[in-house]
Coordinates of C-alpha atoms in Angstrom, one line a residue:
Chain S
M10 CA -70.3 -50.1 -54.6
K11 CA -70.7 -49.1 -51.0
I12 CA -67.4 -50.5 -50.1
T13 CA -65.6 -48.9 -53.1
R14 CA -67.0 -45.5 -52.1
S15 CA -65.9 -46.1 -48.5
Y16 CA -62.4 -47.0 -49.6
L17 CA -62.2 -43.9 -51.8
L18 CA -63.2 -41.8 -48.9
F19 CA -60.7 -43.6 -46.7
L20 CA -58.0 -42.9 -49.4
S21 CA -59.0 -39.3 -49.5
F22 CA -58.6 -39.1 -45.7
I23 CA -55.1 -40.5 -45.9
L24 CA -54.2 -38.1 -48.6
C25 CA -55.5 -35.3 -46.4
V26 CA -53.3 -36.5 -43.7
A27 CA -50.4 -36.6 -46.1
W28 CA -51.2 -33.1 -47.3
A29 CA -51.6 -31.7 -43.8
L30 CA -48.4 -33.0 -42.4
P31 CA -46.0 -31.2 -44.7
S32 CA -47.9 -28.0 -43.9
H33 CA -47.3 -28.5 -40.3
A34 CA -44.1 -26.6 -40.2
Q35 CA -45.7 -23.6 -42.0
T36 CA -48.7 -23.5 -39.7
T37 CA -46.7 -23.7 -36.5
S38 CA -44.2 -21.1 -37.6
D39 CA -46.9 -18.4 -37.6
G40 CA -46.9 -18.5 -33.8
T41 CA -50.4 -20.0 -33.3
G42 CA -49.1 -23.2 -31.8
L43 CA -51.1 -25.3 -34.1
K44 CA -50.0 -29.0 -34.0
V45 CA -50.9 -31.7 -36.4
S46 CA -50.5 -35.3 -35.7
A47 CA -51.5 -38.6 -37.4
S48 CA -51.6 -42.0 -35.8
V49 CA -52.2 -45.3 -37.6
D50 CA -53.0 -48.6 -36.0
I51 CA -52.6 -51.7 -38.2
V52 CA -53.8 -55.0 -36.7
G53 CA -53.9 -58.6 -37.9
K54 CA -55.4 -61.6 -36.1
V55 CA -55.8 -65.3 -36.5
G56 CA -57.7 -67.6 -34.2
D57 CA -61.0 -67.4 -32.4
A58 CA -60.0 -65.8 -29.1
G59 CA -60.4 -62.1 -28.4
L60 CA -61.9 -59.3 -30.4
G61 CA -61.9 -58.0 -34.0
S62 CA -61.7 -59.4 -37.5
K63 CA -60.1 -62.7 -38.2
D64 CA -57.6 -63.9 -40.7
R65 CA -56.7 -60.6 -42.2
L66 CA -54.5 -57.5 -41.7
E67 CA -56.4 -54.3 -41.5
V68 CA -56.0 -50.6 -40.7
R69 CA -58.0 -50.7 -37.5
E70 CA -58.0 -47.0 -37.2
A71 CA -56.2 -43.9 -38.6
E72 CA -56.5 -40.7 -36.6
L73 CA -55.8 -37.2 -37.6
M74 CA -55.4 -34.8 -34.7
V75 CA -55.3 -31.0 -34.9
Y76 CA -54.8 -29.2 -31.7
S77 CA -53.8 -25.8 -30.6
P78 CA -54.3 -22.9 -28.2
V79 CA -57.5 -21.1 -29.4
D80 CA -56.5 -17.9 -27.6
H81 CA -54.9 -16.8 -24.4
L82 CA -57.5 -18.8 -22.3
F83 CA -58.7 -21.8 -24.3
H84 CA -57.3 -24.7 -26.2
G85 CA -59.0 -26.8 -28.8
M86 CA -58.7 -30.3 -30.2
L87 CA -60.2 -31.9 -33.3
N88 CA -59.5 -35.7 -33.7
M89 CA -61.0 -37.4 -36.7
A90 CA -60.7 -41.1 -37.0
A91 CA -61.3 -43.5 -39.9
H92 CA -62.1 -47.1 -39.0
V93 CA -62.4 -50.1 -41.1
G94 CA -65.6 -51.9 -40.2
A95 CA -68.0 -54.4 -41.8
D96 CA -69.0 -51.9 -44.4
G97 CA -65.5 -50.7 -45.3
A98 CA -63.9 -47.6 -43.9
F99 CA -66.0 -45.0 -42.2
F100 CA -65.3 -41.7 -40.4
E101 CA -66.3 -40.4 -37.1
I102 CA -65.3 -37.5 -34.8
H103 CA -63.4 -38.9 -31.9
E104 CA -62.6 -35.7 -30.2
A105 CA -63.9 -32.2 -30.8
Y106 CA -63.7 -30.0 -27.8
I107 CA -62.7 -26.7 -26.3
G108 CA -61.0 -26.6 -22.9
S109 CA -59.0 -24.4 -20.6
T110 CA -56.5 -24.8 -17.8
K111 CA -56.3 -21.1 -17.2
L112 CA -59.8 -19.9 -16.2
I113 CA -59.9 -21.4 -12.8
P114 CA -56.7 -21.9 -10.7
R115 CA -55.6 -25.6 -10.3
S116 CA -58.5 -26.7 -12.5
R117 CA -59.3 -27.6 -16.0
F118 CA -62.3 -28.4 -18.1
V119 CA -63.3 -29.6 -21.6
L120 CA -66.6 -29.0 -23.4
G121 CA -67.4 -31.0 -26.5
H122 CA -66.9 -34.5 -27.7
F123 CA -64.3 -36.8 -26.0
P124 CA -63.7 -40.2 -24.5
L125 CA -64.9 -40.2 -21.0
S126 CA -62.1 -39.9 -18.4
I127 CA -62.9 -43.0 -16.5
G128 CA -60.6 -45.9 -15.6
R129 CA -57.3 -46.2 -17.6
L130 CA -58.0 -47.6 -21.0
N131 CA -61.1 -45.5 -21.9
W132 CA -59.2 -42.2 -22.1
T133 CA -56.0 -43.6 -23.5
H134 CA -55.9 -43.7 -27.3
R135 CA -56.1 -47.3 -28.3
H136 CA -52.9 -47.2 -30.3
E137 CA -51.1 -46.2 -27.1
W138 CA -52.3 -49.1 -25.1
P139 CA -49.6 -51.5 -23.9
F140 CA -51.5 -54.5 -25.5
V141 CA -53.3 -55.0 -28.8
S142 CA -57.0 -55.5 -28.0
A143 CA -59.3 -54.6 -25.2
P144 CA -59.9 -57.0 -22.3
K145 CA -63.4 -58.3 -22.1
V146 CA -64.4 -56.0 -19.2
Q147 CA -63.6 -52.9 -21.3
A148 CA -65.3 -54.3 -24.5
N149 CA -68.4 -55.6 -22.7
F150 CA -69.0 -52.8 -20.2
F151 CA -67.9 -49.9 -22.4
D152 CA -66.6 -50.4 -25.9
P153 CA -63.8 -52.3 -27.6
E154 CA -62.2 -48.8 -28.0
A155 CA -63.8 -46.3 -25.7
V156 CA -67.1 -44.7 -24.7
F157 CA -67.2 -41.4 -26.5
D158 CA -69.9 -38.8 -25.8
T159 CA -70.6 -35.1 -25.9
G160 CA -70.7 -33.1 -22.6
I161 CA -68.5 -31.4 -20.1
E162 CA -65.7 -32.5 -17.8
F163 CA -64.3 -30.5 -14.9
A164 CA -61.2 -31.5 -12.9
T165 CA -59.4 -29.8 -10.0
L166 CA -56.3 -30.5 -8.1
L167 CA -57.4 -30.3 -4.6
P168 CA -55.3 -28.3 -2.1
T169 CA -54.4 -31.3 0.1
P170 CA -50.9 -32.3 1.4
F171 CA -51.1 -35.3 -0.9
Y172 CA -51.9 -35.6 -4.6
W173 CA -55.6 -35.6 -5.2
D174 CA -57.1 -34.8 -8.5
L175 CA -60.9 -34.9 -8.6
L176 CA -62.8 -35.1 -12.0
V177 CA -66.5 -34.9 -12.6
G178 CA -68.3 -35.2 -15.9
V179 CA -71.7 -35.1 -17.4
T180 CA -72.5 -36.2 -21.0
N181 CA -75.6 -36.6 -23.1
G182 CA -75.9 -40.4 -22.7
W183 CA -78.3 -40.8 -25.6
T184 CA -76.2 -43.7 -26.6
F185 CA -73.7 -45.7 -24.6
G186 CA -70.8 -47.6 -26.1
H187 CA -71.2 -48.9 -29.5
S188 CA -74.2 -47.6 -31.5
H189 CA -75.1 -46.5 -35.0
T190 CA -78.1 -44.5 -34.0
L191 CA -78.7 -41.2 -32.3
G192 CA -80.3 -43.0 -29.4
E193 CA -83.0 -41.7 -27.2
R194 CA -83.0 -39.1 -24.5
P195 CA -82.0 -40.9 -21.2
D196 CA -83.9 -40.4 -18.0
I197 CA -80.6 -39.6 -16.3
P198 CA -77.6 -38.7 -18.5
N199 CA -74.1 -40.2 -18.1
H200 CA -72.6 -38.8 -14.9
Y201 CA -69.2 -39.8 -13.6
I202 CA -66.5 -39.0 -11.1
R203 CA -62.9 -40.1 -10.9
S204 CA -60.7 -39.5 -7.9
V205 CA -57.1 -39.8 -8.8
H206 CA -54.2 -40.2 -6.3
Y207 CA -50.5 -40.5 -6.8
F208 CA -48.0 -42.1 -4.6
D209 CA -44.2 -42.2 -4.8
L210 CA -42.8 -45.6 -4.5
P211 CA -39.2 -46.6 -3.5
H212 CA -36.5 -46.6 -6.2
K213 CA -38.1 -43.7 -8.1
G214 CA -41.3 -45.6 -8.8
G215 CA -44.8 -44.2 -8.8
M216 CA -48.3 -45.4 -8.5
Q217 CA -51.5 -43.8 -9.8
L218 CA -54.7 -45.0 -8.2
G219 CA -58.1 -44.1 -9.6
L220 CA -61.5 -44.6 -7.9
N221 CA -64.3 -44.3 -10.5
Y222 CA -68.0 -44.3 -10.6
L223 CA -70.2 -43.9 -13.7
G224 CA -74.0 -44.0 -13.7
R225 CA -76.8 -43.5 -16.1
R226 CA -80.5 -44.4 -16.6
N227 CA -81.7 -44.9 -20.1
D228 CA -85.0 -44.0 -21.6
A229 CA -86.4 -47.5 -20.8
G230 CA -85.7 -46.9 -17.1
T231 CA -82.7 -49.3 -16.8
H232 CA -80.3 -48.0 -14.2
F233 CA -76.6 -48.7 -14.8
H234 CA -74.0 -48.3 -12.0
F235 CA -70.3 -48.8 -12.8
P236 CA -68.0 -48.6 -9.8
G237 CA -64.3 -49.2 -10.7
L238 CA -60.8 -49.1 -9.5
D239 CA -57.7 -48.6 -11.7
A240 CA -54.1 -48.8 -10.7
T241 CA -50.9 -48.0 -12.7
V242 CA -47.5 -48.6 -11.3
K243 CA -44.3 -47.6 -13.1
W244 CA -40.6 -47.8 -12.5
R245 CA -38.4 -46.1 -15.0
R246 CA -34.7 -46.1 -15.7
G247 CA -34.0 -43.2 -18.0
K248 CA -35.9 -43.9 -21.2
R249 CA -36.5 -47.5 -20.2
L250 CA -39.8 -48.4 -18.6
L251 CA -38.3 -51.0 -16.4
F252 CA -41.6 -52.2 -15.0
L253 CA -45.3 -51.5 -15.6
L254 CA -48.3 -52.8 -13.8
Q255 CA -51.6 -51.7 -15.2
S256 CA -54.9 -53.0 -13.8
E257 CA -58.6 -52.2 -13.7
I258 CA -61.4 -53.9 -11.9
W259 CA -65.0 -52.9 -12.6
A260 CA -68.5 -54.0 -11.5
R261 CA -71.6 -53.4 -13.4
M262 CA -74.9 -53.3 -11.5
L263 CA -77.7 -53.2 -14.0
N264 CA -81.2 -52.7 -12.6
P265 CA -83.8 -52.9 -15.5
K266 CA -87.3 -51.6 -15.1
G267 CA -89.4 -54.7 -14.7
G268 CA -86.4 -57.0 -14.3
S269 CA -84.0 -58.1 -11.6
L270 CA -80.7 -56.6 -10.6
E271 CA -77.8 -58.2 -12.4
T272 CA -74.2 -57.8 -11.1
T273 CA -71.2 -58.5 -13.3
L274 CA -67.6 -58.3 -12.3
G275 CA -64.6 -58.0 -14.6
G276 CA -61.0 -56.9 -14.6
Y277 CA -57.5 -57.3 -15.9
I278 CA -54.0 -57.0 -14.6
F279 CA -51.0 -56.5 -16.9
P280 CA -47.5 -56.7 -15.5
Q281 CA -44.8 -55.8 -18.1
Y282 CA -41.0 -55.9 -17.9
G283 CA -38.7 -53.8 -20.0
F284 CA -35.6 -55.7 -21.0
T285 CA -34.2 -52.7 -22.7
S286 CA -35.6 -49.3 -23.7
Q287 CA -37.0 -51.0 -26.8
W288 CA -38.1 -54.5 -25.9
Y289 CA -40.9 -55.2 -23.5
F290 CA -42.8 -58.4 -22.4
G291 CA -45.9 -58.6 -20.4
V292 CA -48.8 -61.0 -19.7
R293 CA -52.3 -59.8 -19.2
G294 CA -54.7 -61.8 -17.1
D295 CA -58.4 -61.2 -17.6
F296 CA -61.5 -62.3 -15.8
F297 CA -65.2 -61.6 -16.4
T298 CA -68.3 -63.2 -14.7
V299 CA -72.0 -62.6 -14.1
L300 CA -72.5 -63.1 -10.4
D301 CA -76.2 -63.8 -10.2
L302 CA -77.0 -65.8 -13.3
K303 CA -79.7 -68.5 -12.7
Q304 CA -81.7 -71.0 -14.6
A305 CA -85.4 -70.5 -15.0
T306 CA -85.9 -73.3 -12.4
G307 CA -83.6 -71.4 -10.0
G308 CA -80.3 -73.3 -10.2
R309 CA -77.2 -71.2 -10.2
V310 CA -75.3 -71.0 -13.5
S311 CA -71.5 -70.9 -13.1
N312 CA -70.0 -68.8 -15.9
G313 CA -66.9 -66.8 -16.7
T314 CA -64.3 -65.9 -19.2
Y315 CA -60.6 -66.1 -18.1
A316 CA -57.8 -65.2 -20.4
A317 CA -54.0 -65.0 -20.5
V318 CA -52.4 -62.7 -23.1
P319 CA -48.6 -62.7 -23.3
T320 CA -47.5 -59.7 -25.3
L321 CA -44.1 -58.9 -26.8
T322 CA -43.5 -55.3 -27.8
W323 CA -40.7 -53.7 -29.8
K324 CA -40.8 -50.0 -29.4
P325 CA -37.7 -48.5 -31.2
S326 CA -38.9 -45.0 -30.5
E327 CA -41.8 -43.0 -29.1
F328 CA -43.3 -42.9 -32.6
A329 CA -43.5 -46.5 -33.5
A330 CA -44.3 -49.9 -32.0
L331 CA -44.6 -53.4 -33.2
R332 CA -46.4 -55.9 -31.1
M333 CA -47.2 -59.6 -31.0
A334 CA -49.7 -61.3 -28.7
Y335 CA -51.1 -64.7 -28.0
T336 CA -54.5 -65.1 -26.3
F337 CA -55.5 -68.2 -24.4
E338 CA -59.1 -67.9 -23.4
Y339 CA -61.3 -70.2 -21.2
D340 CA -64.7 -69.1 -22.2
K341 CA -67.9 -70.2 -20.5
P342 CA -70.5 -67.5 -21.1
G343 CA -73.9 -68.1 -19.5
A344 CA -75.0 -71.7 -19.7
A345 CA -73.1 -72.5 -22.9
P346 CA -70.5 -75.3 -22.7
K347 CA -67.0 -74.2 -22.0
E348 CA -64.6 -73.5 -24.9
I349 CA -60.9 -73.1 -25.0
K350 CA -60.0 -70.5 -27.6
H351 CA -56.7 -69.4 -29.0
G352 CA -55.7 -66.3 -30.9
F353 CA -52.6 -64.6 -32.3
E354 CA -52.4 -60.9 -33.0
F355 CA -49.9 -58.7 -34.7
Q356 CA -50.0 -54.9 -34.4
A357 CA -48.0 -52.0 -35.9
T358 CA -48.7 -48.5 -34.8
F359 CA -47.0 -45.3 -35.6
N360 CA -47.4 -41.6 -35.0
I361 CA -46.4 -38.9 -37.5
G362 CA -46.0 -35.5 -35.9
A363 CA -46.2 -34.5 -32.3
H364 CA -48.7 -36.8 -30.6
P365 CA -50.3 -35.2 -27.5
A366 CA -48.7 -36.4 -24.3
H367 CA -50.7 -38.8 -22.1
D368 CA -51.0 -38.7 -18.4
F369 CA -48.8 -40.8 -16.1
Chain Y
M2 CA -85.1 -99.0 23.9
M3 CA -83.6 -100.9 20.9
N4 CA -87.0 -100.9 19.2
R5 CA -87.3 -97.1 19.5
T6 CA -83.8 -96.6 18.1
F7 CA -84.7 -98.9 15.2
K8 CA -87.9 -97.0 14.5
L9 CA -86.1 -93.6 14.6
T10 CA -83.4 -94.8 12.3
R11 CA -85.9 -96.2 9.9
S12 CA -87.9 -92.9 9.9
I13 CA -84.7 -90.9 9.2
L14 CA -83.7 -93.3 6.3
L15 CA -87.2 -93.1 4.8
T16 CA -87.2 -89.3 5.0
L17 CA -83.8 -89.1 3.4
F18 CA -85.0 -91.6 0.7
A19 CA -88.1 -89.5 0.0
I20 CA -86.1 -86.3 -0.2
S21 CA -83.6 -87.8 -2.7
L22 CA -86.5 -89.2 -4.7
F23 CA -88.2 -85.8 -4.8
S24 CA -84.9 -84.1 -5.8
A25 CA -84.4 -86.5 -8.7
C26 CA -87.8 -85.8 -10.3
G27 CA -87.8 -82.0 -9.9
N28 CA -85.4 -79.2 -9.4
D29 CA -84.7 -76.2 -7.2
N30 CA -88.2 -74.9 -7.2
G31 CA -90.0 -78.1 -8.0
T32 CA -90.8 -77.2 -11.6
T33 CA -91.0 -80.0 -14.2
T34 CA -88.7 -79.5 -17.2
L35 CA -89.3 -80.9 -20.7
S36 CA -86.9 -80.8 -23.6
L37 CA -86.8 -79.9 -27.3
N38 CA -83.8 -81.4 -29.1
G39 CA -82.0 -81.6 -25.8
A40 CA -82.7 -78.0 -24.7
E41 CA -84.6 -78.0 -21.4
Y42 CA -87.7 -75.8 -21.0
V43 CA -90.4 -75.0 -18.6
V44 CA -94.0 -74.5 -19.7
V45 CA -95.3 -71.0 -18.7
T46 CA -98.8 -71.3 -20.1
E47 CA -99.9 -74.8 -20.8
G48 CA -102.8 -74.1 -23.1
T49 CA -103.0 -76.9 -25.7
L50 CA -99.3 -77.6 -26.0
Q51 CA -98.3 -81.0 -27.0
N52 CA -94.6 -81.8 -26.4
S53 CA -92.3 -84.4 -27.9
S54 CA -88.5 -84.4 -27.8
S55 CA -88.4 -83.1 -31.4
S56 CA -91.3 -80.7 -31.6
I57 CA -93.8 -78.6 -29.7
T58 CA -97.3 -78.2 -31.1
G59 CA -100.4 -76.2 -30.2
T60 CA -101.1 -73.0 -28.2
G61 CA -99.2 -72.0 -25.1
S62 CA -95.9 -70.6 -24.0
L63 CA -92.6 -71.9 -22.6
V64 CA -89.3 -70.5 -21.3
F65 CA -86.0 -72.3 -21.8
N66 CA -84.2 -73.3 -18.6
D67 CA -80.7 -72.1 -19.4
P68 CA -80.4 -68.3 -19.3
L69 CA -78.7 -66.1 -21.8
D70 CA -75.2 -64.8 -21.0
A71 CA -76.4 -61.5 -19.4
I72 CA -79.1 -58.9 -19.8
P73 CA -76.9 -56.8 -22.2
S74 CA -75.7 -59.7 -24.4
K75 CA -76.0 -60.7 -28.1
H76 CA -77.2 -64.1 -29.3
S77 CA -78.4 -65.9 -32.4
F78 CA -81.6 -68.0 -32.4
T79 CA -82.3 -70.7 -34.9
L80 CA -86.0 -71.2 -35.5
S81 CA -87.9 -73.6 -37.6
F82 CA -91.7 -73.7 -37.5
T83 CA -94.9 -74.2 -39.3
L84 CA -98.1 -72.1 -38.8
E85 CA -101.7 -73.0 -39.3
E86 CA -103.8 -70.3 -41.0
G87 CA -104.0 -67.5 -38.5
G88 CA -101.4 -69.1 -36.3
S89 CA -98.3 -67.4 -34.9
V90 CA -95.0 -68.0 -33.1
T91 CA -93.4 -65.4 -30.9
L92 CA -89.7 -65.5 -30.1
V93 CA -89.2 -63.8 -26.8
S94 CA -85.6 -62.9 -25.8
H95 CA -84.0 -61.2 -22.9
A96 CA -87.1 -61.5 -20.8
T97 CA -87.9 -62.5 -17.2
D98 CA -88.6 -66.1 -16.4
S99 CA -92.3 -65.5 -17.0
L100 CA -91.5 -64.1 -20.5
Q101 CA -92.3 -60.5 -19.4
N102 CA -90.4 -57.3 -20.4
G103 CA -88.5 -59.0 -23.2
I104 CA -88.0 -58.4 -26.9
N105 CA -90.8 -60.1 -28.7
V106 CA -90.6 -61.0 -32.4
L107 CA -94.1 -62.2 -33.6
F108 CA -94.3 -64.2 -36.8
A109 CA -98.0 -64.6 -37.8
R110 CA -99.4 -66.3 -40.9
N111 CA -102.0 -64.7 -43.2
G112 CA -102.2 -67.1 -46.2
T113 CA -98.7 -67.2 -47.6
T114 CA -97.8 -63.9 -46.1
L115 CA -95.7 -63.7 -43.0
T116 CA -96.5 -60.8 -40.7
V117 CA -93.6 -59.8 -38.4
T118 CA -94.0 -57.5 -35.5
L119 CA -91.3 -56.3 -33.0
T120 CA -92.4 -55.5 -29.5
A121 CA -90.2 -54.1 -26.7
A122 CA -90.7 -51.6 -23.9
G123 CA -94.5 -51.6 -24.6
S124 CA -94.2 -50.4 -28.2
N125 CA -94.7 -52.2 -31.5
N126 CA -93.0 -51.9 -34.9
D127 CA -94.4 -53.8 -38.0
V128 CA -91.4 -55.0 -40.0
S129 CA -93.3 -57.4 -42.3
S130 CA -92.0 -55.7 -45.5
A131 CA -88.6 -57.3 -44.9
F132 CA -90.1 -60.8 -44.9
T133 CA -92.1 -60.8 -48.2
T134 CA -89.8 -63.5 -49.7
V135 CA -90.7 -65.9 -46.9
D136 CA -93.7 -68.3 -47.7
A137 CA -95.7 -68.5 -44.5
S138 CA -97.6 -71.6 -45.7
G139 CA -94.5 -73.8 -45.6
T140 CA -91.9 -74.5 -43.0
V141 CA -90.3 -71.2 -42.0
T142 CA -86.6 -71.4 -41.1
L143 CA -84.8 -68.3 -39.8
Q144 CA -81.6 -67.3 -38.1
F145 CA -82.3 -64.4 -35.8
D146 CA -79.6 -62.3 -34.1
V147 CA -80.7 -60.2 -31.1
H148 CA -78.1 -57.8 -29.8
N149 CA -79.5 -56.6 -26.5
D150 CA -76.1 -55.0 -25.7
E151 CA -77.0 -52.1 -28.0
E152 CA -79.6 -49.4 -27.4
P153 CA -82.0 -50.0 -28.8
A154 CA -81.5 -53.7 -29.4
H155 CA -80.1 -54.5 -32.8
L156 CA -81.9 -57.4 -34.6
L157 CA -80.9 -59.1 -37.8
A158 CA -82.5 -62.1 -39.7
W159 CA -81.2 -64.4 -42.3
T160 CA -82.8 -67.2 -44.4
G161 CA -79.6 -68.5 -45.9
D162 CA -76.3 -69.7 -44.5
E163 CA -74.3 -66.6 -45.1
F164 CA -74.4 -64.3 -42.1
H165 CA -72.9 -61.1 -43.2
E166 CA -74.8 -57.9 -42.5
E167 CA -75.4 -57.4 -46.2
D168 CA -76.9 -60.9 -46.5
A169 CA -79.6 -60.2 -43.8
I170 CA -83.1 -60.0 -45.1
F171 CA -83.9 -57.9 -42.0
N172 CA -81.7 -55.4 -40.2
S173 CA -83.3 -53.2 -37.5
E174 CA -80.8 -50.5 -38.2
E175 CA -82.1 -49.9 -41.7
G176 CA -85.3 -48.6 -43.2
G177 CA -87.2 -47.4 -40.2
S178 CA -87.4 -50.9 -38.7
E179 CA -85.9 -50.0 -35.4
T180 CA -86.5 -52.2 -32.4
P181 CA -88.6 -50.2 -30.0
G182 CA -86.4 -50.8 -27.0
N183 CA -84.5 -53.5 -25.1
G184 CA -85.2 -56.6 -23.1
S185 CA -84.9 -56.6 -19.3
G186 CA -84.0 -60.2 -18.5
T187 CA -81.8 -63.2 -19.2
Y188 CA -84.4 -65.7 -20.3
W189 CA -85.8 -66.6 -23.7
G190 CA -88.7 -68.6 -24.8
L191 CA -91.6 -69.1 -27.3
I192 CA -95.3 -68.2 -27.4
L193 CA -97.2 -70.5 -29.8
A194 CA -100.7 -70.1 -31.2
K195 CA -101.8 -72.8 -33.6
A196 CA -98.2 -73.6 -34.5
T197 CA -95.5 -76.3 -34.5
V198 CA -91.9 -75.6 -33.6
E199 CA -89.3 -78.1 -34.6
T200 CA -86.2 -76.2 -34.0
A201 CA -85.5 -73.5 -31.3
A202 CA -81.9 -73.1 -30.4
V203 CA -79.6 -70.4 -29.1
G204 CA -76.0 -69.8 -29.9
E205 CA -73.3 -67.2 -30.3
A206 CA -74.4 -64.1 -32.4
K207 CA -73.7 -64.7 -36.1
F208 CA -72.9 -61.1 -36.7
H209 CA -70.2 -59.1 -34.9
E210 CA -69.3 -55.6 -35.6
D211 CA -65.6 -55.2 -35.7
H212 CA -65.4 -51.6 -34.5

């Protein structure tokens, strides 16, 4: 009964999307600049490696985005997403914020609910990722999709002779990552900083480098520190993304009240080659390990997860992509015996309407 | 001269032999380990515990030697135990190696009634109402998921062999049965009081949320 009701709600949501899109032309023609966009992410998976449901094809998420200038100073965004979870489809607000790029010169801010602008994957919509599912470092440290929260972000392009964009943010931090509760008021809310640099590379290439830090202390007194580095390198030839290198490396230093400091290191690197403007092939390498895991008697416990994820993408346009991926995973979490896991994933994503442009 | 060299060599060899013998019997910090169904553990409070390779009986506490994956991690625990009248077993997860600052799930017997109390971060929550179908006078067998990677920790329990969320007899995200906090360590163990534990094993979490 619960699932039936959820699916009816999900169907209603899709009908709303279908209703909203034809009205797009009418609403934008009144000069308000209103834009409506829908994105659907369909994923199927077999095998035991990686994340997500097994042995079925499902609508992982369907997003309806409405965004527009609010007036001469502000812009607004409402992004509602339907997910299919264990209880069927359910809704949540992914983004609901007001922002401005005009109040302060060379600066911008957003106030409301949004994915935190840290690293690379966290602020990129999942259906726009160059691979199907999150590497373990993203899923374990943050969320299989992203850490969303409510707060404020401010960024400014510093007046330096080189590109330097500095972003700071503070959000509630009552919950962090995946949670179905309202959480508890943290001792120190989420606070983060991202320093972004851009460098020109030979042959019309470019590299964006991000230095990140996120911290919080929850209501139990556990202090989390997440320093991280993200790098994205691109070479384009017209519409063809000739070469992409995307990588993040993060550390999590967790200092619980009454416990000992635990340091975990994780990362991924994804080189991808574009054979044509439509066909791409890349291999993602993942690693994840707890550095100071010990037995009760003091012996060090070697542990780690390492994965290779070859991914083939057919992207006939900016609006659709079909993707196939294979995951080979060597998994030795904690003291458990090692396991070799395999998984196959298929993904179809499409955008209807004008999807907001992403950063570099 | 030859005699002194011989004595020195013999002393060194004897010392090395003693060190190797000592290493074989103990471990890094000299603590003796026992095992339950192949899982090594260390006694924290000896009390009246009686140990065999297939059960632990009496009153006392123990910590399993192998740690959990990380402090913020999710695991499933398989427990099978019997309780004397007034006896109890406490599953302690994500604790320090002395079983402090963890998530405690206390199962206590009162006749045929099983009283279940969650303790974390110094607070308690009585969740016995979810366990009324369990007969505390017999062998209690439970599968218990502890997701310490959520805030607060998400706990689920099953008595059958279907491990969907809707099959759980207990879910800490429903009906005001919230876990009062999180654990602060990577160790797990048991506290026994007039109890016999026949199975205590840890494995991958049975329930994974897709989103």
